[in-house]
Coordinates of C-alpha atoms and ligand atoms in Angstrom, one line a residue:
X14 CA -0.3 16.6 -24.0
X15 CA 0.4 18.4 -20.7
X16 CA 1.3 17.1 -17.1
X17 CA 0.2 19.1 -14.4
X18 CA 0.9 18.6 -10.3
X19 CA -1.6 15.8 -7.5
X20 CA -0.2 19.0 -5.2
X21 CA -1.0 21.8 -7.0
X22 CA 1.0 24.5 -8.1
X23 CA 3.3 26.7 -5.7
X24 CA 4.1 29.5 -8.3
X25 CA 7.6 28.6 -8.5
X26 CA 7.8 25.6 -11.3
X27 CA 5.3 26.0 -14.7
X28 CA 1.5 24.7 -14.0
X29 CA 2.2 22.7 -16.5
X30 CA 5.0 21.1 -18.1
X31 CA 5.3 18.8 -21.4
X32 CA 6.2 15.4 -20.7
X33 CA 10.1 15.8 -21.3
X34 CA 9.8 18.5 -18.6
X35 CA 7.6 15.8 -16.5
X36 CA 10.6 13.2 -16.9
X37 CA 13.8 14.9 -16.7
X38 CA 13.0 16.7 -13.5
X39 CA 10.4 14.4 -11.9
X40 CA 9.4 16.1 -8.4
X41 CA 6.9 18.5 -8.8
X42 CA 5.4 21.2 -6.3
X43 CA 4.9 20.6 -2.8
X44 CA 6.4 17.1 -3.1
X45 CA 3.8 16.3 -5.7
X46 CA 3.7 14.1 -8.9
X47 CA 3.1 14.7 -12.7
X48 CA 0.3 13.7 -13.9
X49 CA -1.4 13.8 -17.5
X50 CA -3.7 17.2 -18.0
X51 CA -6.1 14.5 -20.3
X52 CA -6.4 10.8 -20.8
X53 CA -6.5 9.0 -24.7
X54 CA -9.6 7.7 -25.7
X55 CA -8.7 3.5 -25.3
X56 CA -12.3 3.0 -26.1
X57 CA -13.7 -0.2 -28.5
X58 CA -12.4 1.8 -31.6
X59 CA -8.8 1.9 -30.5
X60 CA -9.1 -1.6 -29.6
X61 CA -10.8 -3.1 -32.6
X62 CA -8.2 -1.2 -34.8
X63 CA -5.4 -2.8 -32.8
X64 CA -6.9 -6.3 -32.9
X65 CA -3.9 -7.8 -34.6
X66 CA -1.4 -5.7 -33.7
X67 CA 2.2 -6.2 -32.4
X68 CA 3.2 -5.6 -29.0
X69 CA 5.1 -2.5 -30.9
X70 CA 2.5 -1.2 -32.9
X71 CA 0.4 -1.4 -30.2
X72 CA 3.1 0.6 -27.9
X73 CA 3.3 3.3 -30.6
X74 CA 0.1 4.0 -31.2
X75 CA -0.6 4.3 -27.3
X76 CA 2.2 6.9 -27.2
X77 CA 0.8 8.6 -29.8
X78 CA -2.6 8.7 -28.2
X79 CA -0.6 10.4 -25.2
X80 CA 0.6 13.1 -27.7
X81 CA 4.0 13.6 -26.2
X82 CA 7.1 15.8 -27.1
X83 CA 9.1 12.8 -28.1
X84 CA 10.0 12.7 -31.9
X85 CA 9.0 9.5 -33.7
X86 CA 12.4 8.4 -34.2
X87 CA 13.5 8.5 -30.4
X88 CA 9.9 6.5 -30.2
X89 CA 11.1 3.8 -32.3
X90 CA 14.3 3.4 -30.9
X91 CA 13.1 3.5 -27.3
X92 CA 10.5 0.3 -28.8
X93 CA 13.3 -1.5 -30.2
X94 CA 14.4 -2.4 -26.4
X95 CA 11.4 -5.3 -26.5
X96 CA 12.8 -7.2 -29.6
X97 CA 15.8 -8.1 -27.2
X98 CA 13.2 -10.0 -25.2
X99 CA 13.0 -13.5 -25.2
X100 CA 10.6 -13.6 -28.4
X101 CA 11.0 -10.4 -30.4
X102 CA 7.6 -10.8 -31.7
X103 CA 5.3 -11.6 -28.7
X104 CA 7.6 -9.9 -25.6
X105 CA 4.8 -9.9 -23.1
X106 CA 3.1 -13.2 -23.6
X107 CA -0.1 -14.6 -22.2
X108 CA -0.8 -17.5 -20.9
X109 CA -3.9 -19.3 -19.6
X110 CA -4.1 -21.2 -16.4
X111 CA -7.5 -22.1 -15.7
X112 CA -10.9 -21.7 -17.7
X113 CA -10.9 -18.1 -17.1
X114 CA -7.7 -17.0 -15.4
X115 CA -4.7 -15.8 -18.1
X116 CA -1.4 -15.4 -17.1
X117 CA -0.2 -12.2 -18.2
X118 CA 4.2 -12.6 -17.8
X119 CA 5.6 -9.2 -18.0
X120 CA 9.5 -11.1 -16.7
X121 CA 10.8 -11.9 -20.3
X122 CA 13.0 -9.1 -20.6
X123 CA 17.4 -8.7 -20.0
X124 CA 16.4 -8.9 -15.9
X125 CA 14.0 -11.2 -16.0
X126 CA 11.2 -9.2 -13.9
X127 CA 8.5 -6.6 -14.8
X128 CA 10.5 -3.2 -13.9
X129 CA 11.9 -4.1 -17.8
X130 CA 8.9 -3.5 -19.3
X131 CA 9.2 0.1 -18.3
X132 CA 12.9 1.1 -17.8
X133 CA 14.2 -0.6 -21.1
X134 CA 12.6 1.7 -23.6
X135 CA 12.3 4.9 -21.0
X136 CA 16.4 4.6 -20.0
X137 CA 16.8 5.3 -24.2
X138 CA 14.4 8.4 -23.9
X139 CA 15.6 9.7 -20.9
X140 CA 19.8 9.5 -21.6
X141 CA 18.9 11.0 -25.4
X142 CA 17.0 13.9 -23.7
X143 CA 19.8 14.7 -21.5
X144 CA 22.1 13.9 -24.7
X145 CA 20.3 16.6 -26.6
X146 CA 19.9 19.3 -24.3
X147 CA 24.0 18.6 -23.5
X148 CA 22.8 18.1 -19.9
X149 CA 24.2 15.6 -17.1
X150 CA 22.1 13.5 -15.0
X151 CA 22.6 11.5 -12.0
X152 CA 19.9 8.7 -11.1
X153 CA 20.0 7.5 -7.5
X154 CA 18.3 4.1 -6.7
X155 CA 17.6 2.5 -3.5
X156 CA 16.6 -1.0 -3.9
X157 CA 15.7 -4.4 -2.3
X158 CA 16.1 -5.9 -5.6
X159 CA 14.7 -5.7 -8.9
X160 CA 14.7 -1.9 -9.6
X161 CA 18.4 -1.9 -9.0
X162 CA 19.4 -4.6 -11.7
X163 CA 16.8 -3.5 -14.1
X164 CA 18.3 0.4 -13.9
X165 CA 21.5 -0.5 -14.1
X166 CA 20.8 -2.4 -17.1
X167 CA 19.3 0.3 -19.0
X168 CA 21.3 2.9 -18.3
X169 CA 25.0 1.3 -19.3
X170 CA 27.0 3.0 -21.2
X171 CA 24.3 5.4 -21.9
X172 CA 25.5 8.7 -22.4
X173 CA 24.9 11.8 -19.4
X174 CA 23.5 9.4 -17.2
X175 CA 25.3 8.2 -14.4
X176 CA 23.5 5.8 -12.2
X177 CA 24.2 5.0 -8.0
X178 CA 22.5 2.0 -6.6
X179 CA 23.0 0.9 -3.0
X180 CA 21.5 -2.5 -2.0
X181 CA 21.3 -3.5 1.8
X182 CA 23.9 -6.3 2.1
X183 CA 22.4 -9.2 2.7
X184 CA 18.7 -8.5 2.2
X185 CA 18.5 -9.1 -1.0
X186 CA 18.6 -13.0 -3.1
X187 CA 22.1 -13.6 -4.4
X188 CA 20.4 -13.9 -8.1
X189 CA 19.3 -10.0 -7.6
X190 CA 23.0 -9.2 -5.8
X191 CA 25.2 -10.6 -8.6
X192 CA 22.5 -9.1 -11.1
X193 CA 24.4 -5.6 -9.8
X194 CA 28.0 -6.4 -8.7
X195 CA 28.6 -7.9 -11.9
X196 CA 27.3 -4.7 -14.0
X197 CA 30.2 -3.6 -15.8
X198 CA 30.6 -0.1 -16.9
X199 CA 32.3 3.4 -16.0
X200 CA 28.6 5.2 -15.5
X201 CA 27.6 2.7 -13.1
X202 CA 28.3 2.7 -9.1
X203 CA 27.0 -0.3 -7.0
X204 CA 27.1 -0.2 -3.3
X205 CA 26.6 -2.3 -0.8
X206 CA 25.6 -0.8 2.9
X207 CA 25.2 -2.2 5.9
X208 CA 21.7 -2.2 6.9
X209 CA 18.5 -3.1 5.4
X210 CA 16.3 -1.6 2.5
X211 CA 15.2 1.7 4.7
X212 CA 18.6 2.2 5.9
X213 CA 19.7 2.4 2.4
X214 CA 16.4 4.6 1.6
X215 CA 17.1 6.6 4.6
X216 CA 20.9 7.3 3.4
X217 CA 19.8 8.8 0.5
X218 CA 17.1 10.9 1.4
X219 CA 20.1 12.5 4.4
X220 CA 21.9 12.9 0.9
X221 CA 19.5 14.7 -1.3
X222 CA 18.6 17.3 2.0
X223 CA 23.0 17.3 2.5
X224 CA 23.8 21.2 1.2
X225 CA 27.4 20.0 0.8
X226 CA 26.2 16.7 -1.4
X227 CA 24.3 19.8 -3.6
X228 CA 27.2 21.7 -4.1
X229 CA 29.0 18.7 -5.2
X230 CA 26.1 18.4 -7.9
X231 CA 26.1 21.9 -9.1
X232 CA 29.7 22.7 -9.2
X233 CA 30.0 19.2 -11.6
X234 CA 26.8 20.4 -13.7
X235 CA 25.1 17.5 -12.9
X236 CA 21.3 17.6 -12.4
X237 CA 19.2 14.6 -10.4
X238 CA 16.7 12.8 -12.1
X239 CA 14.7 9.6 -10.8
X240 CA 14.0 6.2 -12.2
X241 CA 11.6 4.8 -9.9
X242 CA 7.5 5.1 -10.3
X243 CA 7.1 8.5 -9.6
X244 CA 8.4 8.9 -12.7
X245 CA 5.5 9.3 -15.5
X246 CA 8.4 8.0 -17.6
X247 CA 8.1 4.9 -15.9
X248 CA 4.5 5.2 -15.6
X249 CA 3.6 5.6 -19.6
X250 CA 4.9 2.3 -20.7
X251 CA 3.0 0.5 -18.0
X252 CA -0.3 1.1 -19.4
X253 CA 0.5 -0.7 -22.9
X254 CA 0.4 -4.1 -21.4
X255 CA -2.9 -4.1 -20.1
X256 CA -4.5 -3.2 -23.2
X257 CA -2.3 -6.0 -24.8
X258 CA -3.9 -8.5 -22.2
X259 CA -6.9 -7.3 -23.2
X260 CA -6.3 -7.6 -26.7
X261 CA -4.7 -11.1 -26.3
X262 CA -8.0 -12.7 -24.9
X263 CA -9.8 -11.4 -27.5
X264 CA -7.2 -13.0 -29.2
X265 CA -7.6 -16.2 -27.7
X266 CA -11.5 -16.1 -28.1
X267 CA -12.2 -15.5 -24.4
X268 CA -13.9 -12.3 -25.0
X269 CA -15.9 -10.5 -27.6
X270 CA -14.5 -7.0 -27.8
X271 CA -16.7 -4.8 -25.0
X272 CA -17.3 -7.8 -22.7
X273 CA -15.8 -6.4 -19.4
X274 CA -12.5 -8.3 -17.5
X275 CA -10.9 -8.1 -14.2
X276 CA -7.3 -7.6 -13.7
X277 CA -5.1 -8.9 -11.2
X278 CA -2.1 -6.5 -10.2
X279 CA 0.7 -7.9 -7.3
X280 CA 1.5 -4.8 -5.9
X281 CA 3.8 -2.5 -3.9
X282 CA 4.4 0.9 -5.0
X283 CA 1.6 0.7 -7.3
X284 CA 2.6 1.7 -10.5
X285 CA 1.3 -1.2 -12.2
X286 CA -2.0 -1.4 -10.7
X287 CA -1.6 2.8 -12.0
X288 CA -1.3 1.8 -15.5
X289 CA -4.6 -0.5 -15.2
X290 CA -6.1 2.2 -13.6
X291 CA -5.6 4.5 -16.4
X292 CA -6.5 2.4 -18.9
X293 CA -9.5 1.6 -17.4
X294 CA -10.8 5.0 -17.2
X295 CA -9.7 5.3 -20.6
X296 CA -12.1 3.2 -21.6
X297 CA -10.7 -0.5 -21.7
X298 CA -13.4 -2.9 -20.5
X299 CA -12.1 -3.4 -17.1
X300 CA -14.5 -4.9 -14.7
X301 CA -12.3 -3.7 -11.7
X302 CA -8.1 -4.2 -10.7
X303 CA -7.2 -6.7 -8.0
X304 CA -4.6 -5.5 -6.0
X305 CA -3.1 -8.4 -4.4
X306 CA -0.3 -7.6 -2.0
X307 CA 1.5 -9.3 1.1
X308 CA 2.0 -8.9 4.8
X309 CA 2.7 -5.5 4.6
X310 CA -1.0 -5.0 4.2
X311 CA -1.3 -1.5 3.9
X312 CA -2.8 -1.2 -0.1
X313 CA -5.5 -4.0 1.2
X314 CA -6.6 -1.8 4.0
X315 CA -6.7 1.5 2.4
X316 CA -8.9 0.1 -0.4
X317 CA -11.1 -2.0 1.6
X318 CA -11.3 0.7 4.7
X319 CA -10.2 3.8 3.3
X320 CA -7.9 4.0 5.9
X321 CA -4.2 5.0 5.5
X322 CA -3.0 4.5 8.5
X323 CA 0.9 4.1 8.9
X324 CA 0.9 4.2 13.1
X325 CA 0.7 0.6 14.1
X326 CA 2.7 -0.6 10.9
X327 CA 6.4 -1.8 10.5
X328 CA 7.7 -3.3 7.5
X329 CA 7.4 -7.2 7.4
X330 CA 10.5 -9.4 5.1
X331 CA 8.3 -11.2 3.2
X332 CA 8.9 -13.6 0.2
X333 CA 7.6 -11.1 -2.0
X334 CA 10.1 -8.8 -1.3
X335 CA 9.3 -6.1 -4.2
X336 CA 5.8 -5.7 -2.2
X337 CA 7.9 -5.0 0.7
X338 CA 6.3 -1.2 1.0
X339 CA 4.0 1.2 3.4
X340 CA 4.3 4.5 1.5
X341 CA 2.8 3.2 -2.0
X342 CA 3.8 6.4 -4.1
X343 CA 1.4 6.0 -7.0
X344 CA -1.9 6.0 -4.6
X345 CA -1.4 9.7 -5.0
X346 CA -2.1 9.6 -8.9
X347 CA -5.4 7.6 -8.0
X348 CA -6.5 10.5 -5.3
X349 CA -5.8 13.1 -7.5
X350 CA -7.5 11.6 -10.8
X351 CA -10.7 10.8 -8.2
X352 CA -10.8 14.0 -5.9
X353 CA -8.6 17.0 -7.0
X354 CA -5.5 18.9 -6.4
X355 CA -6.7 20.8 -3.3
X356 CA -7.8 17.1 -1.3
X357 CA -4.8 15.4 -2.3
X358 CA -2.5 17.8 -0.9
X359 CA -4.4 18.1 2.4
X360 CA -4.4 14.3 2.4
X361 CA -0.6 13.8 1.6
X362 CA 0.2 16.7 4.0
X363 CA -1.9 14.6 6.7
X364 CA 0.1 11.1 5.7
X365 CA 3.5 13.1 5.8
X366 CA 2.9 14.7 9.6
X367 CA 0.6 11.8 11.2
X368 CA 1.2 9.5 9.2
X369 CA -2.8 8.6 9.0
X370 CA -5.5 10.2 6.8
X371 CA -9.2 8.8 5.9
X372 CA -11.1 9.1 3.4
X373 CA -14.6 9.7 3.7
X374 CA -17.6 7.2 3.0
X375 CA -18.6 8.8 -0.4
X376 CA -14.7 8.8 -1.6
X377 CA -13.8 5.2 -0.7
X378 CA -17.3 4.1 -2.6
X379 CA -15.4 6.1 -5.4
X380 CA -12.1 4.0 -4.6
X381 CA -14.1 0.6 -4.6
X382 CA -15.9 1.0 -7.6
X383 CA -12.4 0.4 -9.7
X384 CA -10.3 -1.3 -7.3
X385 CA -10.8 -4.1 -4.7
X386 CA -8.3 -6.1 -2.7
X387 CA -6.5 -8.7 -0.5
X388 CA -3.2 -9.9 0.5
X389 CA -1.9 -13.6 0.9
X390 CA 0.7 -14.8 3.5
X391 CA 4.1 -16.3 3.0
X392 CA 2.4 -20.2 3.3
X393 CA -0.4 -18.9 1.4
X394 CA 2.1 -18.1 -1.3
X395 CA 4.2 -21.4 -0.9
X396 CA 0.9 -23.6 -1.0
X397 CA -0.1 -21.9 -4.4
X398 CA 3.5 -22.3 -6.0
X399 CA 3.2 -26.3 -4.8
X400 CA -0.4 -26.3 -6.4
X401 CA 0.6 -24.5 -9.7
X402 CA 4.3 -26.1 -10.4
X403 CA 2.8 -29.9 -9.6
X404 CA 0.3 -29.2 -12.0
X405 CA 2.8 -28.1 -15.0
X406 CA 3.0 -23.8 -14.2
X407 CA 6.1 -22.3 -12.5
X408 CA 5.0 -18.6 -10.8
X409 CA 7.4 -16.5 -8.6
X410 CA 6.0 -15.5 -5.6
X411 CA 4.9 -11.8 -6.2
X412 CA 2.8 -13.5 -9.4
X413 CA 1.3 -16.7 -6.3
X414 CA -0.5 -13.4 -4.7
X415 CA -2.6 -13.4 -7.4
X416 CA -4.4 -16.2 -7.2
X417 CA -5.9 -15.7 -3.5
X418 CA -7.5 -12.4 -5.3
X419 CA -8.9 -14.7 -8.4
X420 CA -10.7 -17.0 -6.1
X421 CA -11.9 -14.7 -3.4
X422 CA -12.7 -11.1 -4.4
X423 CA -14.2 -11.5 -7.8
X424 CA -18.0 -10.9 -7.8
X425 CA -18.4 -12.2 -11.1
X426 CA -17.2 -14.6 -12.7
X427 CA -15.6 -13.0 -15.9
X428 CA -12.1 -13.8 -17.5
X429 CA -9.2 -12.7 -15.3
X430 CA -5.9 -11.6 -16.6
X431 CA -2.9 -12.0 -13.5
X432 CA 0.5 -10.2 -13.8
X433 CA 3.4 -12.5 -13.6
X434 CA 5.9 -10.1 -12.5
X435 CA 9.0 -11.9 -12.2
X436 CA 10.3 -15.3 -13.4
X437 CA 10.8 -17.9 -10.9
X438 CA 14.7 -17.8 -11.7
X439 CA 14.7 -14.3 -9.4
X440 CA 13.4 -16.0 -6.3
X441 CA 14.5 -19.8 -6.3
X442 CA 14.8 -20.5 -2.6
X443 CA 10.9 -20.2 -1.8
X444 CA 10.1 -22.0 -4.9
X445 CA 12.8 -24.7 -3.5
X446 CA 10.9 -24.1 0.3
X447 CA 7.6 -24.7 -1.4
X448 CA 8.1 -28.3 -2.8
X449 CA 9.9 -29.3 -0.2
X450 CA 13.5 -29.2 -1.7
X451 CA 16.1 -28.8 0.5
X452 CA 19.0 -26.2 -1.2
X453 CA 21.7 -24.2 0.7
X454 CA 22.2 -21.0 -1.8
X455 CA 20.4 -19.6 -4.8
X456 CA 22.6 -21.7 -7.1
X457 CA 21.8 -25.2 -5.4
X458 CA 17.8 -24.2 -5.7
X459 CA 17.9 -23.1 -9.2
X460 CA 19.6 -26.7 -9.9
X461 CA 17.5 -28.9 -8.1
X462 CA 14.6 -27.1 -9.3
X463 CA 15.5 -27.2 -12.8
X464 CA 16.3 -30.7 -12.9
X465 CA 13.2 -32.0 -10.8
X466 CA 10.8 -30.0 -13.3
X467 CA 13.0 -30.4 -16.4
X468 CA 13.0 -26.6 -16.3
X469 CA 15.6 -24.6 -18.2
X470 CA 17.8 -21.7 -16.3
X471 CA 17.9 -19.1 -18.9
X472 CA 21.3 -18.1 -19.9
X473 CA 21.4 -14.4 -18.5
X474 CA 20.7 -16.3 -15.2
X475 CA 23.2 -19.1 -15.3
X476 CA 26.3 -16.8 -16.5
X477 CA 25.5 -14.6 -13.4
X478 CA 27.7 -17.2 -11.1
X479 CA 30.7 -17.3 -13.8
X480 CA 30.8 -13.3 -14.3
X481 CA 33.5 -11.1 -12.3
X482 CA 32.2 -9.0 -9.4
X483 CA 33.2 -5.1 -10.9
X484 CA 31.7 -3.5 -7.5
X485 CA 32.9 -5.0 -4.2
X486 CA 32.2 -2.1 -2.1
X487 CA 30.3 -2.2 1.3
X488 CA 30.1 0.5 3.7
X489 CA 28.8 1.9 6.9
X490 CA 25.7 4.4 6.1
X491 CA 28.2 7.3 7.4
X492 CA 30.4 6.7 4.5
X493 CA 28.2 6.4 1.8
X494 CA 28.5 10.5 0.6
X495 CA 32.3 10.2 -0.1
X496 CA 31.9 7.4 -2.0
X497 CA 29.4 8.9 -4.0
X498 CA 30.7 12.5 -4.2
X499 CA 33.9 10.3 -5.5
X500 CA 31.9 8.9 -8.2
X501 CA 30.2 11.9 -9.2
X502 CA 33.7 13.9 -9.6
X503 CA 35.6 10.9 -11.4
Ligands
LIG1197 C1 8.3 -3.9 -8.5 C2 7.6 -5.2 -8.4 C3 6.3 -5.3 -7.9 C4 5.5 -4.2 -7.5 O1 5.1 -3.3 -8.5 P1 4.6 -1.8 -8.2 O2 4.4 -1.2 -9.5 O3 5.7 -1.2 -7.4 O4 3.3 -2.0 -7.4 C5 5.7 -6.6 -7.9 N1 6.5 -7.7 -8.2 C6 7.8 -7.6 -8.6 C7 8.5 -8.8 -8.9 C8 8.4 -6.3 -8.7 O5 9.7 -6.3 -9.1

């Protein structure tokens, strides 16, 4: 299969590029994203052949489908990542909540949230690409929490792959902190600035336009690939899951194969909801996706008004700090499928100079007809934590966001499938806050929750506080291209 460009093409990459190409070197024309040329047929014959299927034969026969320049053996070992999930045989499981709302927890991998279910298998493609063609990659993350961890836990010790991550010191949860200061190996570099998550973003973007920071690069042979959403890599393994849920309420007997269900996606950057999405128009029976989302209410707007509008907006701190986002990358993918090449570009190009675009009436009845949406507050998000955990069910509370969408935007009342997209262990504190225990640090609110629910930390948790800190470094945004250009020359 080919990936072509949401910009179009400006004559100076290929129009289009296999999926290797798509992954390796991620940026495409005019700022632009890969996407596939065609989508695989998901339709009631893929699914009624994959009715009993593992979660990996499942996953292989969906790449397959995507026909991509990956040889079966890379495939497999890629796939192997989920058996070191908490059950090897059943690494995304599902489970059900209320008469018709299911529980879909995508958290059971090595960092206990969601960005696993993606960067596991795709940090094995991406380092034996780069291993084959004798090539040296750098991978620069930004994060405010769990992209950090879960990239530096795919990518150690992997081979021509160095990874940077800098975290804003102090904003994110100690659980997410020691998840990267702890990391222990020679291809990794953790650091800490001072600031919060844009400042961090900000230092690298003044890094990657630096001419002296891409001499460093080229005089080490070292190329710049990326790890976050806009990477297709990242993209591909987060439609298997949502043909999984769909398969597991069949499953379950909640569905006949062909009856239609809604999805519920807690989103920020909105590669998740992207995967649905493509699925969907694939041909799973998806009623419509849910996007639920936080404060920052920009993705609830958008699809309810079809108004991008960035002017009035600042980023909130929320609980749900992964949702913590204004510039949702992935929308893009969604414009281009719907409208083209040519109104994509003059759309982005409007976002990235007024930082407002609209669509018109006919394109957001386009938008509406697969996605609807709403956002919860912070005491929204505590009250459903309180409601679920008293009742027996522990959710984080990126997954609480959910349920606001199940009981207020469905217009029918079909089964619902929610993504759980971290475990509760990530984000103790508000769970503490929301049943009224009083803790002073992470540690003291994973204790006293534990106990009070006869919960169990898991161990990759609990070791966290017993683990030496390997990266100790924080420094001022102005010093934060020595210490990398260091790094990259070591
Ligand atoms: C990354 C993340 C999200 C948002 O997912 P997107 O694909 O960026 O929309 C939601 N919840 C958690 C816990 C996350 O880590």
């Amino acid at each position: 299969m080919k990936f072509i460009e949401t910009r179009g093409n400006d004559g100076r990459k290929s129009e289009s590029v296999q999926f290797s190409e798509a992954i390796l070197d991620p940026l495409a024309s005019y700022g632009g994203l890969y996407v596939p040329k065609n989508l695989p047929d998901f339709g009631i014959d893929f699914l009624a052949k994959h009715k009993e299927s593992s979660y990996q034969e499942l996953a292989k026969s969906v790449l397959e489908a995507f026909d991509i320049d990956i040889k079966e053996s890379l495939i497999d070992a890629a796939l192997e990542r989920y058996s070191s999930f908490d059950d090897p045989n059943n690494p995304v499981p599902v489970t059900q909540v209320e008469d018709d709302l299911f529980i879909c927890e995508l958290y059971h991998g090595p960092t206990r949230a969601f960005k696993d279910m993606a960067l596991q298998p795709f940090g094995v493609i991406l380092s034996s690409l780069a291993q084959e063609r004798g090539e040296q990659y750098l991978i620069m993350a930004a994060t405010s929490g769990d992209t950090g961890p879960a990239t530096l836990e795919t990518f150690k010790n992997r081979e021509n792959i160095k990874v940077t991550c800098l975290y804003p010191a102090g904003g994110t949860s100690d659980v997410q902190r020691l998840q990267m200061v702890t990391e222990d190996a020679p291809n990794l570099k953790v650091i800490g600035i001072e600031g919060n998550f844009d400042d961090a973003q900000e230092a690298l973007k003044s890094l990657l336009a630096s001419k002296e920071f891409k001499d460093v690069l080229q005089r080490n042979e070292t190329k710049l690939s990326a790890a976050n959403s806009v990477n297709f890599g990242r993209i591909i393994f987060q439609t298997i899951y949502h043909i999984h849920s769909y398969l597991e309420l069949y499953r379950e007997g909640a569905i006949e194969l062909g009856d239609p269900i809604y999805l519920i996606v807690p989103s920020g950057n909105f590669g998740n909801a992207l995967g649905a999405y493509y699925v969907k128009v694939a041909g799973v029976p998806i009623e419509k996706i849910l996007i639920a989302s936080n404060a920052n209410n920009i993705l609830t707007e958008f699809i309810t008004t079809g108004k991008y509008d960035l002017r009035q907006k600042k980023l909130i701190q929320t609980n749900s700090p992964a949702m913590d986002i204004l510039k949702s990358s992935n929308v893009e993918r969604v414009l281009y499928d719907k409208f083209g090449a040519q109104r994509t570009k003059e759309l982005m190009d409007q976002l990235n100079s007024e930082n407002y675009y609209e669509l018109t009436a006919d394109e957001l009845k386009e938008i509406q007809k697969d996605f609807a949406a709403i956002f919860s507050s912070d005491e929204e998000v505590e009250e459903t934590i309180k409601e679920y955990l008293e009742r027996g069910y522990i959710m984080d509370p990126h997954t609480a966001t959910c349920i606001k969408a199940y009981r207020k935007i469905r217009e029918k009342m079909l089964p619902t499938v929610a993504y759980s997209t971290a475990e509760w262990t990530k984000f103790s504190p508000t769970i503490a806050k929301s049943v009224g225990l009083e803790a002073n640090s992470d540690k003291e609110a994973l204790d006293q929750i534990a106990s009070r629910f006869g919960l169990k930390i898991p161990e990759k948790i609990a070791s966290l506080y017993e683990k030496e800190i390997k990266h100790l470094k924080i420094v001022q945004k102005s010093d934060i291209m020595s210490e990398m250009i260091y790094f990259i020359e070591a």
